[in-house]
PDB file of C-alpha atoms in Angstrom:
ATOM      1  CA  UNK A  21     -12.456  -8.374 -12.236  1.00 80.00           C
ATOM      2  CA  UNK A  22     -13.461  -6.937 -15.668  1.00 81.00           C
ATOM      3  CA  UNK A  23     -15.848 -10.214 -16.089  1.00 87.00           C
ATOM      4  CA  UNK A  24     -17.266  -9.427 -12.998  1.00 82.00           C
ATOM      5  CA  UNK A  25     -17.882  -5.559 -13.843  1.00 79.00           C
ATOM      6  CA  UNK A  26     -19.235  -6.944 -16.779  1.00 80.00           C
ATOM      7  CA  UNK A  27     -21.912  -8.882 -15.133  1.00 82.00           C
ATOM      8  CA  UNK A  28     -22.622  -6.183 -12.673  1.00 76.00           C
ATOM      9  CA  UNK A  29     -23.264  -3.805 -14.901  1.00 81.00           C
ATOM     10  CA  UNK A  30     -25.555  -6.113 -16.761  1.00 77.00           C
ATOM     11  CA  UNK A  31     -27.313  -7.430 -13.629  1.00 76.00           C
ATOM     12  CA  UNK A  32     -27.793  -3.731 -12.603  1.00 81.00           C
ATOM     13  CA  UNK A  33     -29.909  -3.286 -16.010  1.00 78.00           C
ATOM     14  CA  UNK A  34     -31.971  -6.217 -15.231  1.00 78.00           C
ATOM     15  CA  UNK A  35     -32.697  -4.421 -11.692  1.00 77.00           C
ATOM     16  CA  UNK A  36     -33.647  -1.653 -13.465  1.00 78.00           C
ATOM     17  CA  UNK A  37     -35.997  -3.448 -15.507  1.00 81.00           C
ATOM     18  CA  UNK A  38     -37.581  -5.270 -12.196  1.00 76.00           C
ATOM     19  CA  UNK A  39     -36.805  -4.253  -9.118  1.00 80.00           C
ATOM     20  CA  UNK A  40     -37.845  -7.179  -7.734  1.00 88.00           C
ATOM     21  CA  UNK A  41     -35.516  -9.520  -9.346  1.00 89.00           C
ATOM     22  CA  UNK A  42     -34.132 -11.718  -6.266  1.00 93.00           C
ATOM     23  CA  UNK A  43     -31.579 -13.660  -8.519  1.00 94.00           C
ATOM     24  CA  UNK A  44     -30.098 -10.075  -9.681  1.00 95.00           C
ATOM     25  CA  UNK A  45     -29.221  -9.106  -6.311  1.00 95.00           C
ATOM     26  CA  UNK A  46     -28.063 -12.138  -5.453  1.00 97.00           C
ATOM     27  CA  UNK A  47     -25.724 -12.433  -8.584  1.00 96.00           C
ATOM     28  CA  UNK A  48     -24.384  -8.876  -7.922  1.00 95.00           C
ATOM     29  CA  UNK A  49     -23.653  -9.879  -4.001  1.00 97.00           C
ATOM     30  CA  UNK A  50     -21.989 -12.687  -5.381  1.00 97.00           C
ATOM     31  CA  UNK A  51     -19.664 -10.878  -8.117  1.00 96.00           C
ATOM     32  CA  UNK A  52     -19.139  -8.070  -5.463  1.00 96.00           C
ATOM     33  CA  UNK A  53     -17.776 -11.008  -3.013  1.00 98.00           C
ATOM     34  CA  UNK A  54     -15.730 -12.522  -5.084  1.00 96.00           C
ATOM     35  CA  UNK A  55     -14.200  -9.147  -6.093  1.00 96.00           C
ATOM     36  CA  UNK A  56     -13.723  -8.728  -2.260  1.00 97.00           C
ATOM     37  CA  UNK A  57     -16.072  -5.955  -2.203  1.00 97.00           C
ATOM     38  CA  UNK A  58     -18.068  -6.881   1.004  1.00 99.00           C
ATOM     39  CA  UNK A  59     -19.653  -3.855   1.776  1.00 98.00           C
ATOM     40  CA  UNK A  60     -21.499  -3.828  -1.956  1.00 98.00           C
ATOM     41  CA  UNK A  61     -21.578  -7.427  -1.799  1.00 98.00           C
ATOM     42  CA  UNK A  62     -23.670  -7.066   1.477  1.00 99.00           C
ATOM     43  CA  UNK A  63     -25.937  -4.005   0.452  1.00 98.00           C
ATOM     44  CA  UNK A  64     -26.978  -6.755  -2.570  1.00 97.00           C
ATOM     45  CA  UNK A  65     -27.163  -9.900  -0.403  1.00 98.00           C
ATOM     46  CA  UNK A  66     -29.563  -8.159   2.094  1.00 98.00           C
ATOM     47  CA  UNK A  67     -32.031  -6.720  -0.634  1.00 97.00           C
ATOM     48  CA  UNK A  68     -31.933 -10.114  -1.820  1.00 98.00           C
ATOM     49  CA  UNK A  69     -32.827 -11.849   1.489  1.00 98.00           C
ATOM     50  CA  UNK A  70     -35.546  -9.277   1.991  1.00 97.00           C
ATOM     51  CA  UNK A  71     -36.917 -10.372  -1.511  1.00 97.00           C
ATOM     52  CA  UNK A  72     -36.539 -14.233  -0.876  1.00 98.00           C
ATOM     53  CA  UNK A  73     -35.837 -14.570   2.949  1.00 96.00           C
ATOM     54  CA  UNK A  74     -35.625 -18.748   2.284  1.00 97.00           C
ATOM     55  CA  UNK A  75     -32.536 -18.689   0.002  1.00 97.00           C
ATOM     56  CA  UNK A  76     -30.188 -20.756   1.186  1.00 98.00           C
ATOM     57  CA  UNK A  77     -27.391 -19.503  -0.989  1.00 98.00           C
ATOM     58  CA  UNK A  78     -28.191 -15.989  -0.033  1.00 98.00           C
ATOM     59  CA  UNK A  79     -28.017 -16.446   3.206  1.00 98.00           C
ATOM     60  CA  UNK A  80     -25.069 -18.811   3.601  1.00 98.00           C
ATOM     61  CA  UNK A  81     -23.425 -15.899   1.572  1.00 99.00           C
ATOM     62  CA  UNK A  82     -24.379 -13.068   3.340  1.00 99.00           C
ATOM     63  CA  UNK A  83     -23.309 -14.644   6.427  1.00 99.00           C
ATOM     64  CA  UNK A  84     -19.701 -15.159   5.016  1.00 99.00           C
ATOM     65  CA  UNK A  85     -19.874 -11.343   3.994  1.00 99.00           C
ATOM     66  CA  UNK A  86     -20.921 -10.615   7.419  1.00 99.00           C
ATOM     67  CA  UNK A  87     -17.895 -12.775   8.882  1.00 99.00           C
ATOM     68  CA  UNK A  88     -15.479 -10.918   6.051  1.00 98.00           C
ATOM     69  CA  UNK A  89     -16.312  -7.484   7.365  1.00 99.00           C
ATOM     70  CA  UNK A  90     -16.029  -8.503  11.143  1.00 98.00           C
ATOM     71  CA  UNK A  91     -19.205  -8.346  12.180  1.00 99.00           C
ATOM     72  CA  UNK A  92     -19.674 -11.822  13.973  1.00 99.00           C
ATOM     73  CA  UNK A  93     -22.558 -11.123  16.081  1.00 99.00           C
ATOM     74  CA  UNK A  94     -24.698 -10.490  12.779  1.00 99.00           C
ATOM     75  CA  UNK A  95     -23.114 -13.395  10.713  1.00 99.00           C
ATOM     76  CA  UNK A  96     -24.260 -15.642  13.497  1.00 99.00           C
ATOM     77  CA  UNK A  97     -27.475 -14.825  13.101  1.00 98.00           C
ATOM     78  CA  UNK A  98     -26.998 -15.448   9.313  1.00 98.00           C
ATOM     79  CA  UNK A  99     -25.592 -18.685   9.980  1.00 98.00           C
ATOM     80  CA  UNK A 100     -28.343 -19.816  12.282  1.00 98.00           C
ATOM     81  CA  UNK A 101     -31.343 -18.539   9.507  1.00 98.00           C
ATOM     82  CA  UNK A 102     -29.071 -20.955   6.926  1.00 98.00           C
ATOM     83  CA  UNK A 103     -29.005 -23.731   9.491  1.00 97.00           C
ATOM     84  CA  UNK A 104     -32.840 -23.662   9.978  1.00 98.00           C
ATOM     85  CA  UNK A 105     -32.908 -23.275   5.952  1.00 98.00           C
ATOM     86  CA  UNK A 106     -30.379 -26.669   5.507  1.00 97.00           C
ATOM     87  CA  UNK A 107     -29.867 -28.375   8.773  1.00 92.00           C
ATOM     88  CA  UNK A 108     -26.791 -30.624   8.626  1.00 93.00           C
ATOM     89  CA  UNK A 109     -25.042 -28.570   5.680  1.00 97.00           C
ATOM     90  CA  UNK A 110     -21.419 -28.690   6.521  1.00 98.00           C
ATOM     91  CA  UNK A 111     -20.902 -25.337   5.132  1.00 97.00           C
ATOM     92  CA  UNK A 112     -22.967 -23.773   7.921  1.00 98.00           C
ATOM     93  CA  UNK A 113     -21.444 -25.869  10.543  1.00 98.00           C
ATOM     94  CA  UNK A 114     -17.678 -24.925   9.670  1.00 98.00           C
ATOM     95  CA  UNK A 115     -18.946 -21.292   9.500  1.00 98.00           C
ATOM     96  CA  UNK A 116     -20.689 -21.088  12.729  1.00 98.00           C
ATOM     97  CA  UNK A 117     -17.767 -22.709  14.174  1.00 98.00           C
ATOM     98  CA  UNK A 118     -15.260 -20.724  12.737  1.00 98.00           C
ATOM     99  CA  UNK A 119     -16.976 -17.125  13.720  1.00 99.00           C
ATOM    100  CA  UNK A 120     -17.068 -18.219  17.175  1.00 99.00           C
ATOM    101  CA  UNK A 121     -13.675 -19.277  16.956  1.00 98.00           C
ATOM    102  CA  UNK A 122     -12.802 -15.654  16.048  1.00 97.00           C
ATOM    103  CA  UNK A 123     -15.170 -14.525  18.637  1.00 98.00           C
ATOM    104  CA  UNK A 124     -13.264 -16.358  21.498  1.00 97.00           C
ATOM    105  CA  UNK A 125     -16.332 -18.911  21.948  1.00 97.00           C
ATOM    106  CA  UNK A 126     -14.259 -22.035  22.064  1.00 95.00           C
ATOM    107  CA  UNK A 127     -16.564 -24.665  23.213  1.00 95.00           C
ATOM    108  CA  UNK A 128     -19.111 -23.064  20.831  1.00 97.00           C
ATOM    109  CA  UNK A 129     -17.066 -23.636  17.819  1.00 98.00           C
ATOM    110  CA  UNK A 130     -15.457 -26.817  19.228  1.00 97.00           C
ATOM    111  CA  UNK A 131     -19.302 -28.048  19.023  1.00 97.00           C
ATOM    112  CA  UNK A 132     -19.866 -26.744  15.337  1.00 98.00           C
ATOM    113  CA  UNK A 133     -16.439 -27.778  14.093  1.00 98.00           C
ATOM    114  CA  UNK A 134     -16.917 -31.244  15.277  1.00 98.00           C
ATOM    115  CA  UNK A 135     -20.007 -31.469  13.417  1.00 98.00           C
ATOM    116  CA  UNK A 136     -18.691 -29.872  10.430  1.00 98.00           C
ATOM    117  CA  UNK A 137     -15.834 -32.343  10.794  1.00 97.00           C
ATOM    118  CA  UNK A 138     -18.456 -35.894  10.692  1.00 97.00           C
ATOM    119  CA  UNK A 139     -19.889 -34.244   7.409  1.00 96.00           C
ATOM    120  CA  UNK A 140     -16.527 -34.193   5.843  1.00 95.00           C
ATOM    121  CA  UNK A 141     -13.783 -35.691   7.795  1.00 91.00           C
ATOM    122  CA  UNK A 142     -11.053 -34.829   5.287  1.00 93.00           C
ATOM    123  CA  UNK A 143     -11.415 -31.014   5.266  1.00 97.00           C
ATOM    124  CA  UNK A 144      -8.021 -29.138   5.997  1.00 98.00           C
ATOM    125  CA  UNK A 145      -9.164 -26.317   7.428  1.00 98.00           C
ATOM    126  CA  UNK A 146     -11.917 -27.748   9.885  1.00 98.00           C
ATOM    127  CA  UNK A 147      -9.187 -29.990  10.989  1.00 98.00           C
ATOM    128  CA  UNK A 148      -6.386 -27.043  11.389  1.00 98.00           C
ATOM    129  CA  UNK A 149      -8.903 -25.003  13.254  1.00 98.00           C
ATOM    130  CA  UNK A 150      -9.747 -28.445  15.910  1.00 98.00           C
ATOM    131  CA  UNK A 151      -6.156 -28.389  15.679  1.00 98.00           C
ATOM    132  CA  UNK A 152      -5.142 -24.994  17.170  1.00 97.00           C
ATOM    133  CA  UNK A 153      -8.421 -25.064  19.417  1.00 97.00           C
ATOM    134  CA  UNK A 154      -7.241 -28.180  21.231  1.00 97.00           C
ATOM    135  CA  UNK A 155      -3.841 -26.992  21.115  1.00 97.00           C
ATOM    136  CA  UNK A 156      -5.353 -23.934  22.668  1.00 95.00           C
ATOM    137  CA  UNK A 157      -7.315 -26.172  25.389  1.00 95.00           C
ATOM    138  CA  UNK A 158      -3.981 -27.726  26.159  1.00 96.00           C
ATOM    139  CA  UNK A 159      -5.447 -31.022  24.768  1.00 97.00           C
ATOM    140  CA  UNK A 160      -2.127 -31.948  22.822  1.00 97.00           C
ATOM    141  CA  UNK A 161      -2.975 -35.479  21.499  1.00 96.00           C
ATOM    142  CA  UNK A 162      -6.010 -34.331  20.166  1.00 96.00           C
ATOM    143  CA  UNK A 163      -4.538 -31.358  18.602  1.00 98.00           C
ATOM    144  CA  UNK A 164      -1.333 -33.462  17.019  1.00 97.00           C
ATOM    145  CA  UNK A 165      -4.026 -35.588  15.909  1.00 97.00           C
ATOM    146  CA  UNK A 166      -5.684 -32.967  13.964  1.00 98.00           C
ATOM    147  CA  UNK A 167      -2.501 -31.443  12.471  1.00 98.00           C
ATOM    148  CA  UNK A 168      -1.367 -34.878  11.219  1.00 98.00           C
ATOM    149  CA  UNK A 169      -4.642 -35.111   9.212  1.00 98.00           C
ATOM    150  CA  UNK A 170      -3.432 -31.635   7.865  1.00 98.00           C
ATOM    151  CA  UNK A 171      -0.313 -32.442   7.199  1.00 98.00           C
ATOM    152  CA  UNK A 172      -1.540 -35.864   5.270  1.00 98.00           C
ATOM    153  CA  UNK A 173      -3.559 -33.553   3.029  1.00 98.00           C
ATOM    154  CA  UNK A 174      -0.932 -30.575   2.539  1.00 98.00           C
ATOM    155  CA  UNK A 175       2.610 -31.689   3.697  1.00 97.00           C
ATOM    156  CA  UNK A 176       4.146 -28.433   2.687  1.00 97.00           C
ATOM    157  CA  UNK A 177       2.002 -26.269   4.910  1.00 98.00           C
ATOM    158  CA  UNK A 178       4.419 -24.342   7.330  1.00 98.00           C
ATOM    159  CA  UNK A 179       1.919 -24.019   9.940  1.00 98.00           C
ATOM    160  CA  UNK A 180       0.847 -26.853  10.270  1.00 98.00           C
ATOM    161  CA  UNK A 181       4.823 -27.962  10.318  1.00 98.00           C
ATOM    162  CA  UNK A 182       5.502 -25.215  13.146  1.00 97.00           C
ATOM    163  CA  UNK A 183       2.320 -26.554  14.748  1.00 98.00           C
ATOM    164  CA  UNK A 184       3.821 -30.370  14.314  1.00 97.00           C
ATOM    165  CA  UNK A 185       7.484 -29.181  15.590  1.00 96.00           C
ATOM    166  CA  UNK A 186       5.516 -27.379  19.097  1.00 94.00           C
ATOM    167  CA  UNK A 187       3.695 -30.724  19.345  1.00 96.00           C
ATOM    168  CA  UNK A 188       6.894 -33.171  18.999  1.00 92.00           C
ATOM    169  CA  UNK A 189       7.027 -34.386  22.558  1.00 89.00           C
ATOM    170  CA  UNK A 190       3.627 -35.502  22.358  1.00 85.00           C
ATOM    171  CA  UNK A 191       4.343 -37.743  19.424  1.00 78.00           C
TER     172      UNK A 191
END
C-alpha cells in the first residue's frame, strides 16, 4: 500500500501542473482501486473519463468500481460504454454478466456470460457463475458440466465440491 500511496502523491503533483492530465487521473484511480478505496477510485476515474471519454481502460475500470460499490445500474451503463468502445471484449461481457447476475437479471446475465465463455472457455469464474445460474434454473445437467470444468481448473475449490455433491445424482 505504501507504493500506491507514493505513486498517488507523485501523480497528484502531475495534476497540479496540468489538471487536464487524463493519464494521471486514470493511474490515481487505478491505485485507489488496487488499495480497495473504491470511492476515491470512482472520483478519479470519473475525472479521467470526463477528459477522455473514449478510453477503454478508464471506462472498464470505472465499471468494476461501480460494481464493487454496489451501484449496479451505473456499472451496467459504464460496461455498455466500454462495450461500444471495444465490442467483443471478454472482460466487458464477463462484467456485464456478473453484474446482471448480482441484480437478479438471470437471463441477461446468461446471455453475456455465454458470450464471455465463447471468448475464454477455460475461465474459472465464468464457468462458476454459469454453473450457479444453471443450478438456480433447475438445469442440473448444464450446471454439472460447468462445475466439472471448474473442478478441472481448481480441484480443491470447496464451493465447487459442494455443488458437485449436490449434483451427484445427475452425474
